């Protein structure tokens, strides 16, 4: 594994893990007030494009980070639609 991929994996841990508090809070409080559905949908599209790009350049860090982030963003969107705050 190239050392630049290790740097990418470290960056992925920090950026992807930043979504966990939002998911946890929305899940526990059963509220998504203050969360913009439009922003999360735009972000979802960006994550899908980054994931495709990561596959295209065969970047493990981009594939892992964007796969996990995709799941978390989808979860926030589902919670937003479910709780309809």
Coordinates of N, CA and C in Angstrom, one line a residue:
X1 N 0.9 -1.2 0.0 CA 0.0 0.0 0.0 C 0.9 1.2 0.0
X2 N 0.6 2.2 -0.8 CA 1.3 3.4 -0.9 C 1.1 4.2 0.3
X3 N 2.1 5.0 0.7 CA 2.0 5.8 1.9 C 1.0 6.9 1.7
X4 N 0.7 7.3 0.5 CA -0.3 8.3 0.3 C -1.7 7.8 0.6
X5 N -1.9 6.5 0.3 CA -3.2 5.8 0.7 C -3.4 5.8 2.2
X6 N -2.3 5.6 2.9 CA -2.4 5.6 4.4 C -2.8 7.0 4.8
X7 N -2.3 8.0 4.2 CA -2.7 9.4 4.6 C -4.2 9.5 4.2
X8 N -4.6 9.0 3.1 CA -6.0 9.1 2.7 C -6.9 8.3 3.7
X9 N -6.5 7.2 4.1 CA -7.3 6.4 5.1 C -7.4 7.2 6.4
X10 N -6.3 7.8 6.9 CA -6.4 8.6 8.1 C -7.4 9.8 7.9
X11 N -7.3 10.5 6.8 CA -8.2 11.5 6.5 C -9.6 11.0 6.5
X12 N -9.8 9.8 5.9 CA -11.2 9.2 5.8 C -11.7 8.9 7.2
X13 N -10.9 8.5 8.1 CA -11.4 8.2 9.4 C -12.0 9.5 10.1
X14 N -11.2 10.6 9.9 CA -11.7 11.8 10.5 C -12.9 12.4 9.8
X15 N -12.9 12.5 8.5 CA -14.1 13.1 7.8 C -15.3 12.2 7.9
X16 N -15.2 10.9 7.8 CA -16.3 10.0 7.9 C -16.9 10.0 9.3
X17 N -16.0 9.9 10.2 CA -16.5 9.8 11.6 C -17.2 11.0 12.1
X18 N -17.0 12.1 11.4 CA -17.7 13.4 11.8 C -19.2 13.3 11.6
X19 N -19.7 12.3 10.9 CA -21.2 12.1 10.7 C -21.8 11.3 11.8
X20 N -21.0 10.5 12.6 CA -21.6 9.7 13.6 C -22.4 10.5 14.7
X21 N -21.8 11.6 15.2 CA -22.6 12.4 16.2 C -24.0 12.8 15.6
X22 N -24.1 13.2 14.4 CA -25.3 13.7 13.8 C -26.3 12.5 13.7
X23 N -25.9 11.4 13.2 CA -26.7 10.2 13.1 C -27.2 9.8 14.5
X24 N -26.3 9.7 15.5 CA -26.6 9.3 16.8 C -27.6 10.3 17.5
X25 N -27.4 11.6 17.3 CA -28.4 12.5 17.9 C -29.7 12.4 17.2
X26 N -29.8 12.3 15.9 CA -31.1 12.2 15.2 C -31.8 10.9 15.6
X27 N -31.0 9.8 15.7 CA -31.6 8.5 16.1 C -32.1 8.6 17.5
X28 N -31.4 9.1 18.5 CA -31.8 9.1 19.9 C -32.9 10.1 20.2
X29 N -32.8 11.2 19.6 CA -33.8 12.3 19.9 C -35.1 12.1 19.0
X30 N -35.0 11.2 18.0 CA -36.0 11.1 17.0 C -36.5 12.4 16.4
X31 N -35.5 13.2 16.1 CA -35.7 14.5 15.6 C -34.6 14.9 14.6
X32 N -35.0 15.5 13.5 CA -34.0 16.0 12.6 C -34.1 17.5 12.3
X33 N -34.8 18.1 13.3 CA -35.0 19.6 13.1 C -33.6 20.3 13.0
X34 N -33.6 21.2 12.0 CA -32.3 21.9 11.8 C -31.4 21.2 10.7
X35 N -31.8 20.1 10.3 CA -31.1 19.4 9.2 C -31.7 19.7 7.9
X36 N -30.9 20.1 6.9 CA -31.4 20.5 5.6 C -31.4 19.3 4.7
X37 N -32.6 18.8 4.3 CA -32.8 17.7 3.4 C -32.1 18.0 2.1
X38 N -32.2 19.2 1.6 CA -31.6 19.6 0.3 C -30.1 19.5 0.4
X39 N -29.5 19.9 1.5 CA -28.1 19.8 1.6 C -27.6 18.3 1.6
X40 N -28.3 17.5 2.3 CA -28.0 16.1 2.4 C -28.2 15.4 1.1
X41 N -29.2 15.7 0.3 CA -29.3 15.1 -1.0 C -28.2 15.6 -1.9
X42 N -27.8 16.8 -1.9 CA -26.7 17.3 -2.7 C -25.4 16.6 -2.3
X43 N -25.2 16.5 -1.0 CA -24.1 15.8 -0.5 C -24.0 14.3 -0.9
X44 N -25.2 13.7 -0.9 CA -25.3 12.3 -1.3 C -24.9 12.1 -2.7
X45 N -25.3 13.0 -3.6 CA -24.9 13.0 -5.0 C -23.4 13.1 -5.1
X46 N -22.8 14.1 -4.4 CA -21.4 14.3 -4.4 C -20.6 13.0 -3.9
X47 N -21.1 12.4 -2.8 CA -20.5 11.2 -2.3 C -20.6 10.0 -3.3
X48 N -21.7 9.9 -4.0 CA -21.8 8.9 -5.1 C -20.7 9.1 -6.2
X49 N -20.6 10.4 -6.6 CA -19.6 10.7 -7.6 C -18.2 10.5 -7.1
X50 N -17.9 10.8 -5.9 CA -16.6 10.5 -5.3 C -16.3 9.0 -5.2
X51 N -17.3 8.3 -4.9 CA -17.2 6.8 -4.8 C -16.9 6.3 -6.2
X52 N -17.6 6.7 -7.2 CA -17.3 6.3 -8.6 C -15.9 6.7 -9.0
X53 N -15.5 7.9 -8.6 CA -14.1 8.3 -8.9 C -13.1 7.5 -8.2
X54 N -13.3 7.1 -6.9 CA -12.4 6.3 -6.2 C -12.3 4.9 -6.8
X55 N -13.4 4.4 -7.3 CA -13.3 3.1 -8.0 C -12.4 3.2 -9.2
X56 N -12.7 4.3 -10.0 CA -12.0 4.5 -11.2 C -10.5 4.6 -11.1
X57 N -10.1 5.3 -10.0 CA -8.6 5.5 -9.8 C -8.1 4.4 -8.9
X58 N -8.9 3.5 -8.4 CA -8.5 2.4 -7.6 C -7.9 2.8 -6.3
X59 N -8.6 3.8 -5.6 CA -8.1 4.3 -4.3 C -8.9 3.7 -3.2
X60 N -8.2 2.9 -2.4 CA -8.9 2.2 -1.3 C -9.4 3.3 -0.3
X61 N -8.7 4.3 0.0 CA -9.2 5.3 1.0 C -10.4 6.0 0.5
X62 N -10.5 6.3 -0.7 CA -11.7 7.0 -1.3 C -12.9 6.0 -1.3
X63 N -12.6 4.8 -1.6 CA -13.7 3.8 -1.7 C -14.3 3.5 -0.3
X64 N -13.4 3.3 0.7 CA -13.8 3.0 2.0 C -14.6 4.2 2.6
X65 N -13.9 5.4 2.6 CA -14.5 6.6 3.2 C -15.9 6.9 2.6
X66 N -16.0 6.8 1.3 CA -17.2 7.2 0.6 C -18.3 6.2 0.8
X67 N -17.9 4.9 0.9 CA -18.9 3.9 1.1 C -19.6 4.0 2.5
X68 N -18.7 4.2 3.5 CA -19.2 4.4 4.9 C -20.0 5.7 5.0
X69 N -19.5 6.8 4.4 CA -20.2 8.1 4.4 C -21.5 8.0 3.7
X70 N -21.6 7.3 2.6 CA -22.8 7.1 1.8 C -23.9 6.4 2.7
X71 N -23.5 5.4 3.5 CA -24.4 4.8 4.4 C -24.9 5.7 5.4
X72 N -24.0 6.5 6.0 CA -24.4 7.5 7.1 C -25.3 8.6 6.5
X73 N -25.0 9.1 5.4 CA -25.8 10.1 4.8 C -27.2 9.6 4.4
X74 N -27.2 8.4 3.9 CA -28.5 7.8 3.6 C -29.4 7.6 4.9
X75 N -28.7 7.2 5.9 CA -29.4 7.1 7.2 C -30.0 8.4 7.7
X76 N -29.2 9.5 7.6 CA -29.7 10.8 8.0 C -30.9 11.2 7.1
X77 N -30.8 10.9 5.8 CA -31.9 11.2 4.9 C -33.2 10.4 5.3
X78 N -33.0 9.2 5.5 CA -34.1 8.3 6.0 C -34.8 8.8 7.2
X79 N -33.9 9.2 8.2 CA -34.4 9.7 9.5 C -35.1 11.0 9.3
X80 N -34.6 11.9 8.4 CA -35.2 13.2 8.1 C -36.6 13.0 7.5
X81 N -36.7 12.0 6.6 CA -38.0 11.7 5.9 C -39.0 11.1 6.9
X82 N -38.5 10.2 7.8 CA -39.3 9.5 8.8 C -39.9 10.5 9.8
X83 N -39.0 11.4 10.4 CA -39.5 12.3 11.5 C -40.1 13.5 11.0
X84 N -39.9 13.9 9.7 CA -40.5 15.1 9.1 C -40.6 16.3 10.0
X85 N -39.5 16.7 10.6 CA -39.5 17.9 11.5 C -39.6 19.2 10.7

